[in-house]
Coordinates of C-alpha atoms and ligand atoms in Angstrom, one line a residue:
M134 CA 134.8 167.1 133.3
I135 CA 136.2 170.3 134.6
T136 CA 135.0 173.1 132.4
V137 CA 135.7 176.2 134.3
T138 CA 138.6 176.9 136.7
M139 CA 138.4 179.8 139.1
R140 CA 141.5 181.1 140.9
L141 CA 140.3 183.7 143.2
A142 CA 142.4 185.9 145.3
R143 CA 141.5 186.1 149.0
R144 CA 139.7 189.5 148.6
V145 CA 137.3 188.5 145.8
Q146 CA 135.6 185.3 147.0
P147 CA 132.1 184.9 145.6
L148 CA 129.3 184.3 148.0
G149 CA 128.8 180.7 147.0
C150 CA 132.4 179.9 147.8
V151 CA 132.2 181.5 151.3
L152 CA 129.0 179.7 152.1
A153 CA 130.5 176.4 151.1
L154 CA 133.0 176.7 153.9
R155 CA 130.4 175.8 156.4
F156 CA 130.6 172.2 155.1
L157 CA 134.3 172.0 156.2
V158 CA 134.4 168.7 158.0
L159 CA 137.3 167.5 160.1
V160 CA 137.4 163.8 160.3
L161 CA 138.0 163.0 164.0
W162 CA 138.0 159.3 163.8
D163 CA 141.3 159.1 162.1
V164 CA 143.3 156.8 164.4
P165 CA 146.1 154.5 163.3
A166 CA 145.3 151.0 162.1
A167 CA 145.9 148.2 164.5
W168 CA 148.4 145.3 164.0
A169 CA 147.9 143.5 160.8
L170 CA 148.4 139.8 160.0
D171 CA 152.2 139.4 160.1
N172 CA 152.9 137.5 156.8
G173 CA 154.5 140.4 155.0
L174 CA 151.8 140.4 152.2
A175 CA 149.3 142.8 150.9
T176 CA 151.3 145.9 152.0
T177 CA 149.2 147.6 149.3
P178 CA 145.8 146.2 148.2
T179 CA 146.0 143.0 146.2
M180 CA 145.6 143.3 142.4
G181 CA 144.5 140.5 140.1
W182 CA 141.7 138.7 138.5
L183 CA 139.0 136.5 140.0
H184 CA 136.6 134.3 138.1
W185 CA 133.3 134.6 140.1
E186 CA 131.2 137.5 138.8
R187 CA 131.9 136.8 135.1
F188 CA 132.1 133.0 135.0
M189 CA 130.3 131.9 138.2
C190 CA 129.8 128.2 138.6
N191 CA 129.8 127.2 135.0
T192 CA 130.9 123.6 135.0
D193 CA 129.5 122.6 131.6
C194 CA 132.6 122.3 129.4
E195 CA 130.7 120.4 126.7
E196 CA 128.2 123.1 126.0
E197 CA 130.5 126.1 126.9
P198 CA 134.1 125.0 126.5
D199 CA 135.3 128.6 126.5
S200 CA 133.6 129.9 129.6
C201 CA 133.5 126.9 131.9
I202 CA 135.6 126.7 135.1
S203 CA 138.6 124.8 133.8
E204 CA 142.4 124.9 133.6
K205 CA 142.1 126.1 130.0
L206 CA 140.2 129.3 131.1
F207 CA 142.9 130.1 133.7
M208 CA 145.8 129.4 131.3
Q209 CA 144.3 131.7 128.7
M210 CA 143.8 134.4 131.3
A211 CA 147.4 133.9 132.5
D212 CA 148.7 134.3 128.9
L213 CA 146.7 137.6 128.5
M214 CA 147.6 139.0 131.9
D215 CA 151.2 138.6 130.8
S216 CA 151.0 139.7 127.2
E217 CA 148.3 142.5 127.4
G218 CA 150.0 144.7 129.9
W219 CA 147.9 143.7 132.9
K220 CA 150.8 142.3 134.9
E221 CA 152.9 145.4 134.1
V222 CA 150.5 147.7 135.8
G223 CA 150.1 145.5 138.8
Y224 CA 147.4 142.8 138.3
E225 CA 149.4 139.9 139.6
Y226 CA 147.1 137.3 141.3
L227 CA 145.1 135.1 139.0
C228 CA 142.4 133.7 141.3
I229 CA 140.1 130.7 141.1
D230 CA 136.8 131.0 142.9
D231 CA 134.2 128.3 143.8
C232 CA 133.5 125.2 141.6
W233 CA 137.0 124.0 140.9
M234 CA 136.8 120.9 143.1
A235 CA 135.8 117.4 142.5
P236 CA 132.6 116.6 144.5
Q237 CA 134.5 114.4 147.0
R238 CA 137.8 114.5 148.8
D239 CA 140.3 111.7 147.8
S240 CA 140.8 108.5 149.9
K241 CA 143.4 110.4 152.1
G242 CA 140.9 113.2 152.8
R243 CA 142.6 115.7 150.4
L244 CA 140.7 118.1 148.2
Q245 CA 141.1 117.4 144.5
A246 CA 140.4 119.4 141.4
D247 CA 137.7 118.2 139.1
P248 CA 139.5 115.7 136.9
T249 CA 137.8 116.5 133.6
R250 CA 138.0 120.3 133.9
F251 CA 141.5 120.4 135.5
P252 CA 143.1 117.3 134.0
S253 CA 146.7 118.6 134.8
G254 CA 145.8 119.5 138.4
I255 CA 146.4 122.6 140.4
H256 CA 150.1 122.1 141.0
Y257 CA 150.6 122.1 137.3
L258 CA 148.4 125.2 136.9
A259 CA 150.4 127.0 139.7
N260 CA 153.6 126.2 137.9
Y261 CA 152.2 127.5 134.6
V262 CA 150.9 130.7 136.2
H263 CA 154.3 131.2 138.0
S264 CA 156.1 130.8 134.6
K265 CA 154.2 133.8 133.4
G266 CA 155.4 135.9 136.4
L267 CA 152.0 135.7 138.1
K268 CA 150.6 134.2 141.3
L269 CA 147.8 131.8 141.7
G270 CA 144.8 132.2 144.0
I271 CA 142.4 129.4 145.1
Y272 CA 139.1 129.1 146.9
A273 CA 137.8 127.1 149.8
D274 CA 135.2 127.5 152.6
V275 CA 135.4 127.6 156.4
G276 CA 132.2 125.6 156.8
K277 CA 131.1 122.1 155.9
K278 CA 130.5 122.9 152.2
T279 CA 131.4 125.7 149.8
C280 CA 128.6 128.0 148.8
A281 CA 128.1 126.0 145.6
G282 CA 128.0 122.7 147.6
Y283 CA 131.6 121.4 147.1
P284 CA 133.6 120.0 150.0
G285 CA 134.2 122.5 152.8
S286 CA 137.3 122.8 154.9
F287 CA 135.7 122.3 158.4
G288 CA 137.7 119.7 160.2
Y289 CA 140.4 119.8 157.5
Y290 CA 142.0 123.2 158.0
D291 CA 145.6 122.0 158.4
I292 CA 145.3 119.4 155.7
D293 CA 143.9 121.9 153.2
A294 CA 146.5 124.6 154.1
K295 CA 149.3 122.2 153.6
L296 CA 147.9 120.9 150.3
F297 CA 147.5 124.5 149.0
A298 CA 151.1 125.3 150.0
D299 CA 152.4 122.1 148.4
W300 CA 150.6 122.9 145.2
G301 CA 152.3 126.4 145.1
V302 CA 149.2 128.4 145.8
D303 CA 149.8 132.1 146.6
L304 CA 146.3 133.3 147.8
L305 CA 143.3 131.7 149.5
K306 CA 139.8 133.1 149.3
F307 CA 138.1 131.6 152.2
D308 CA 134.3 131.7 152.0
G309 CA 131.9 131.5 155.0
C310 CA 129.0 129.3 153.9
Y311 CA 127.6 126.3 155.9
C312 CA 128.9 127.2 159.3
D313 CA 126.8 126.1 162.3
S314 CA 127.5 129.1 164.6
V315 CA 129.4 132.4 164.7
E316 CA 131.8 130.8 167.1
Q317 CA 132.6 128.1 164.6
L318 CA 133.0 130.8 161.9
A319 CA 135.4 132.9 164.0
N320 CA 137.4 129.9 165.2
G321 CA 137.5 128.5 161.6
Y322 CA 138.9 131.8 160.1
K323 CA 141.5 132.0 162.9
H324 CA 142.5 128.3 162.6
M325 CA 143.0 128.6 158.9
S326 CA 145.1 131.7 159.3
L327 CA 147.4 129.9 161.7
A328 CA 147.4 126.8 159.5
L329 CA 148.5 128.8 156.5
N330 CA 151.3 130.4 158.6
K331 CA 152.5 127.0 159.7
T332 CA 153.0 125.9 156.1
G333 CA 155.8 128.4 155.8
R334 CA 154.6 129.5 152.4
S335 CA 153.6 133.2 151.8
I336 CA 149.8 133.0 151.1
V337 CA 147.5 136.0 150.9
Y338 CA 144.5 135.3 153.2
S339 CA 141.3 136.7 151.8
C340 CA 138.4 136.4 154.3
E341 CA 134.6 136.8 154.3
W342 CA 134.4 136.7 158.1
P343 CA 132.7 140.1 158.8
L344 CA 130.2 139.5 156.0
Y345 CA 128.9 136.4 157.7
M346 CA 129.3 137.9 161.2
W347 CA 127.2 141.1 160.6
P348 CA 123.7 139.4 160.8
F349 CA 124.6 138.2 164.3
R350 CA 126.8 140.9 165.9
K351 CA 129.1 143.7 165.0
P352 CA 132.4 142.2 163.9
N353 CA 135.6 143.0 165.8
Y354 CA 137.7 144.4 163.0
T355 CA 140.8 144.8 165.2
E356 CA 140.7 141.0 165.6
I357 CA 139.9 140.3 162.0
R358 CA 142.8 142.4 160.9
Q359 CA 145.1 140.2 163.0
Y360 CA 144.2 137.2 161.0
C361 CA 143.3 138.3 157.4
N362 CA 144.9 140.3 154.6
H363 CA 141.5 141.5 153.4
W364 CA 137.9 140.9 154.3
R365 CA 134.6 141.2 152.6
N366 CA 131.9 143.2 154.4
T367 CA 129.2 143.2 151.8
G368 CA 127.4 140.6 149.6
D369 CA 128.6 139.6 146.1
V370 CA 129.0 142.4 143.6
Y371 CA 126.7 142.1 140.5
D372 CA 127.2 143.5 137.1
S373 CA 124.9 146.4 137.8
W374 CA 124.9 150.0 138.9
Q375 CA 122.4 149.1 141.6
S376 CA 125.0 146.7 143.1
V377 CA 127.9 149.1 142.9
K378 CA 125.8 151.9 144.4
S379 CA 124.6 149.7 147.3
I380 CA 128.2 148.8 148.2
L381 CA 129.2 152.4 148.2
N382 CA 126.2 153.2 150.4
W383 CA 127.1 150.5 152.8
V384 CA 130.7 151.6 153.0
S385 CA 129.9 155.3 153.6
F386 CA 127.2 154.4 156.2
N387 CA 129.7 152.2 158.1
Q388 CA 132.8 154.2 157.5
K389 CA 133.4 155.1 161.2
T390 CA 133.7 151.4 161.9
I391 CA 135.7 150.2 158.9
V392 CA 137.9 153.0 157.5
T393 CA 140.5 153.3 160.2
V394 CA 141.1 149.6 160.5
A395 CA 142.4 149.4 156.9
G396 CA 146.1 149.8 156.3
P397 CA 149.2 148.0 155.0
G398 CA 148.6 144.2 155.4
G399 CA 144.8 144.4 155.9
W400 CA 142.1 145.9 153.7
N401 CA 138.3 146.2 153.5
D402 CA 137.2 144.3 150.3
P403 CA 134.2 145.7 148.5
D404 CA 134.4 142.8 146.0
M405 CA 135.4 142.6 142.4
L406 CA 135.7 145.2 139.6
V407 CA 133.0 144.5 137.0
I408 CA 134.4 146.9 134.5
G409 CA 134.5 145.5 131.0
N410 CA 131.3 143.5 131.3
F411 CA 127.7 144.3 130.4
G412 CA 125.9 146.1 133.2
L413 CA 127.7 149.4 133.9
S414 CA 127.5 152.5 131.6
W415 CA 130.8 154.2 130.8
D416 CA 130.3 156.7 133.6
Q417 CA 129.4 154.0 136.1
Q418 CA 132.6 152.1 135.2
I419 CA 134.6 155.3 135.9
T420 CA 132.8 155.6 139.2
Q421 CA 133.7 152.0 140.2
M422 CA 137.4 152.5 139.3
A423 CA 137.6 155.9 141.0
L424 CA 135.9 154.8 144.2
W425 CA 137.7 151.5 144.5
A426 CA 140.9 153.6 144.4
I427 CA 139.6 155.9 147.1
M428 CA 138.5 153.0 149.2
A429 CA 142.0 151.3 149.0
A430 CA 140.1 148.2 147.8
P431 CA 141.7 145.1 146.4
L432 CA 141.5 145.4 142.6
L433 CA 140.3 142.0 141.5
M434 CA 138.8 142.2 138.0
S435 CA 136.1 139.8 137.0
N436 CA 135.7 140.1 133.3
D437 CA 136.8 138.3 130.1
L438 CA 140.3 139.5 129.2
R439 CA 139.8 137.8 125.8
H440 CA 136.9 140.1 125.0
I441 CA 137.3 143.5 126.5
S442 CA 136.9 146.9 124.9
T443 CA 139.9 149.1 124.5
Q444 CA 138.1 151.8 126.6
A445 CA 137.5 149.4 129.6
K446 CA 141.1 148.1 129.3
A447 CA 142.5 151.6 129.4
L448 CA 140.4 152.5 132.4
L449 CA 141.5 149.3 134.3
Q450 CA 145.1 149.9 133.3
N451 CA 145.1 153.7 134.2
K452 CA 148.3 154.1 136.0
D453 CA 147.4 157.3 137.8
V454 CA 144.3 155.8 139.3
I455 CA 146.1 152.6 140.2
A456 CA 148.8 154.8 141.9
I457 CA 146.0 156.2 144.1
N458 CA 144.8 152.7 144.9
Q459 CA 148.3 151.5 145.7
D460 CA 149.5 154.6 147.5
P461 CA 152.1 153.5 150.1
L462 CA 150.6 155.6 152.9
G463 CA 147.8 152.9 152.9
K464 CA 145.0 155.0 154.3
Q465 CA 141.5 154.3 153.1
G466 CA 139.4 157.2 151.9
Y467 CA 135.9 158.2 153.1
L468 CA 132.8 160.1 152.2
L469 CA 133.5 163.7 153.2
R470 CA 130.0 165.0 152.5
K471 CA 126.9 164.5 150.5
E472 CA 125.0 167.5 149.3
D473 CA 122.1 167.7 146.8
N474 CA 122.9 164.2 145.5
I475 CA 126.6 164.9 144.9
E476 CA 129.0 162.9 147.0
V477 CA 132.5 164.1 147.8
W478 CA 135.0 161.4 148.8
E479 CA 138.6 162.0 149.7
R480 CA 141.7 160.0 150.5
P481 CA 145.0 161.1 152.0
L482 CA 148.0 160.0 150.0
S483 CA 151.8 160.0 150.7
N484 CA 153.8 163.2 150.3
L485 CA 150.8 165.2 151.6
A486 CA 148.8 164.6 148.4
W487 CA 145.1 163.9 148.3
A488 CA 142.7 162.2 146.0
V489 CA 139.2 163.6 145.7
A490 CA 136.3 162.0 143.9
M491 CA 133.0 163.8 143.2
V492 CA 130.1 161.5 142.3
N493 CA 126.9 162.6 140.8
M494 CA 124.3 160.3 142.3
Q495 CA 121.3 162.0 140.6
E496 CA 120.0 159.6 138.0
I497 CA 117.9 162.0 136.1
G498 CA 118.9 165.0 133.9
G499 CA 122.2 165.7 132.3
P500 CA 125.7 166.7 133.5
R501 CA 125.5 168.8 136.6
S502 CA 127.8 171.7 137.6
F503 CA 129.3 171.5 141.0
T504 CA 131.5 174.1 142.7
I505 CA 133.7 173.1 145.6
N506 CA 135.6 175.3 148.0
I507 CA 139.2 174.2 147.9
A508 CA 139.6 175.0 151.7
S509 CA 137.0 172.3 152.5
L510 CA 139.2 169.5 151.0
G511 CA 141.9 167.4 152.6
Q512 CA 140.9 168.3 156.2
G513 CA 141.6 171.9 155.4
V514 CA 145.3 171.3 154.8
A515 CA 145.5 169.7 151.3
C516 CA 145.7 173.1 149.6
N517 CA 147.1 175.3 152.3
P518 CA 148.4 177.7 151.1
A519 CA 148.0 176.2 147.6
C520 CA 148.1 173.1 145.5
H521 CA 148.3 171.7 142.0
I522 CA 145.2 169.9 140.8
T523 CA 145.1 167.3 138.1
E524 CA 141.9 165.7 136.9
L525 CA 142.5 162.0 136.4
L526 CA 139.1 160.8 135.4
P527 CA 137.1 161.0 133.2
V528 CA 139.9 162.7 131.2
K529 CA 143.4 163.4 132.4
T530 CA 143.7 167.2 132.5
K531 CA 146.1 169.4 134.4
L532 CA 143.9 172.0 136.0
G533 CA 146.7 174.0 137.5
F534 CA 147.4 176.0 140.6
Y535 CA 144.8 176.7 143.2
E536 CA 145.0 178.9 146.3
W537 CA 143.4 177.8 149.6
T538 CA 140.6 180.4 149.3
S539 CA 139.7 179.5 145.7
C540 CA 136.9 177.4 144.2
L541 CA 136.9 174.7 141.6
K542 CA 133.9 174.2 139.3
T543 CA 133.3 170.9 137.7
R544 CA 130.6 169.2 135.6
I545 CA 129.7 165.6 136.5
N546 CA 127.7 163.2 134.4
P547 CA 124.8 161.3 136.0
S548 CA 126.2 158.3 137.9
G549 CA 129.6 159.5 136.9
T550 CA 132.6 160.7 138.8
V551 CA 135.3 163.4 138.5
L552 CA 138.5 162.1 140.2
L553 CA 141.2 164.6 141.2
R554 CA 144.7 164.5 142.5
L555 CA 145.8 167.4 144.7
E556 CA 149.5 167.9 145.2
S557 CA 150.4 170.3 148.0
Q558 CA 152.5 173.4 147.3
T559 CA 154.1 174.3 150.6
T560 CA 156.4 177.0 149.4
Ligands
LIG198 C1 154.1 133.4 160.6 O1 153.9 134.3 161.6 C2 155.1 134.8 162.2 C3 154.8 135.6 163.4 O2 153.5 135.8 163.7 C4 155.8 135.6 161.1 O3 157.0 136.2 161.6 C5 156.0 134.8 159.9 O4 156.6 135.5 158.8 C6 154.8 134.1 159.4 N1 155.1 133.2 158.3 C7 154.3 133.1 157.2 C8 154.8 132.1 156.2 O5 153.4 133.8 157.0
LIG199 C1 138.6 143.0 169.8 O1 139.7 142.1 169.6 C2 140.9 142.7 170.2 C3 142.0 141.8 169.8 O2 141.8 140.5 169.9 C4 140.7 142.7 171.7 O3 141.8 143.2 172.3 C5 139.4 143.6 172.0 O4 139.2 143.6 173.4 C6 138.2 143.1 171.2 N1 137.2 144.1 171.4 C7 135.9 143.8 171.7 C8 135.0 145.0 171.8 O5 135.6 142.7 172.0

């Protein structure tokens, strides 16, 4: 939390403030994003709910009727997304992950839902979800099997795309397990993209192409963006700070490769929000929400909307933070600098505004003071000659008017984040 605000005139800069200017970094790799997949979708990052991290491949409906992968689970989540304010703030796609299928295709080679867990079928579920004003996502795999061993789409891309469209599906998460080669992987992802287009139905296409490509060669993100609406770069998120931290580290380490490729129609996907579960402290949940907004990440929650604290719900439904995530300029943010275990991330927003996140990565001790030179933010222009700053997280606070030469002093909890919004004052 911000505890002290300093508004210093040009003449009375303290030494620390002047010294901090040497960290002024201009980001020179800021080139426009290439052409996106032309399906008119994901003009801002996809928002919704995805079952994997919280419910995984639980198929035992006898022992665990309330948490097995079944139509009942999705209908309950649809009801809550509609009635508990989730839809209203933007969470629209209710997404099925692996383990929805029967173990075999039907006699005509079509995928089928497990008949005991989805007795009404996916078409019925899609209609139900649509009746709540929501959209339905489904899962399949580019290879011979899904990661959990259910039938893969290899050799069936056109048949599966048509089936999903006929059912009324609105998003496809296409996994990359059980492929024989990187050529097969790339061709499969491209083929499915074209097959979805041919159905004539608007279906968000969520890929894991680069994740499976990286072990062999550096993915061509320009190409991936032409075929996918978002793409996973990193392994599955777990319900732990270690996992969230390693994703952030991967993203900042590779930011020169991945940041500029993101934009309306195509986004880097750092995987699900695990807020509202068991593994993250309150400060770590704030960090995930703030940084997923800075990264222009799809916001796909994986939690149990039937059992979620009011605090976690308020964080996930924070309209100011969602507005940063969904900012229409559509530019992904980046790590500006790391200094003494404090990371400063920033993201350009529409109307010359900026979002700034300061993360305390030191996991020992208490809250740490951090002073930042206003001139070092937003490529030197965010607050030139001045700006209004609002703290959005952890607590919404109007911090007021700051001149370009002034400093801002904050206190950040261990593994926590202070998220700011800077509105430029040009006159
Ligand atoms: C299919 O692609 C064409 C051009 O590439 C695009 O104009 C059209 O809107 C796409 N259709 C769907 C359903 O995505
Ligand atoms: C990446 O793909 C794009 C679009 O298909 C192509 O124009 C470009 O040459 C590729 N780049 C590399 C390094 O292969």
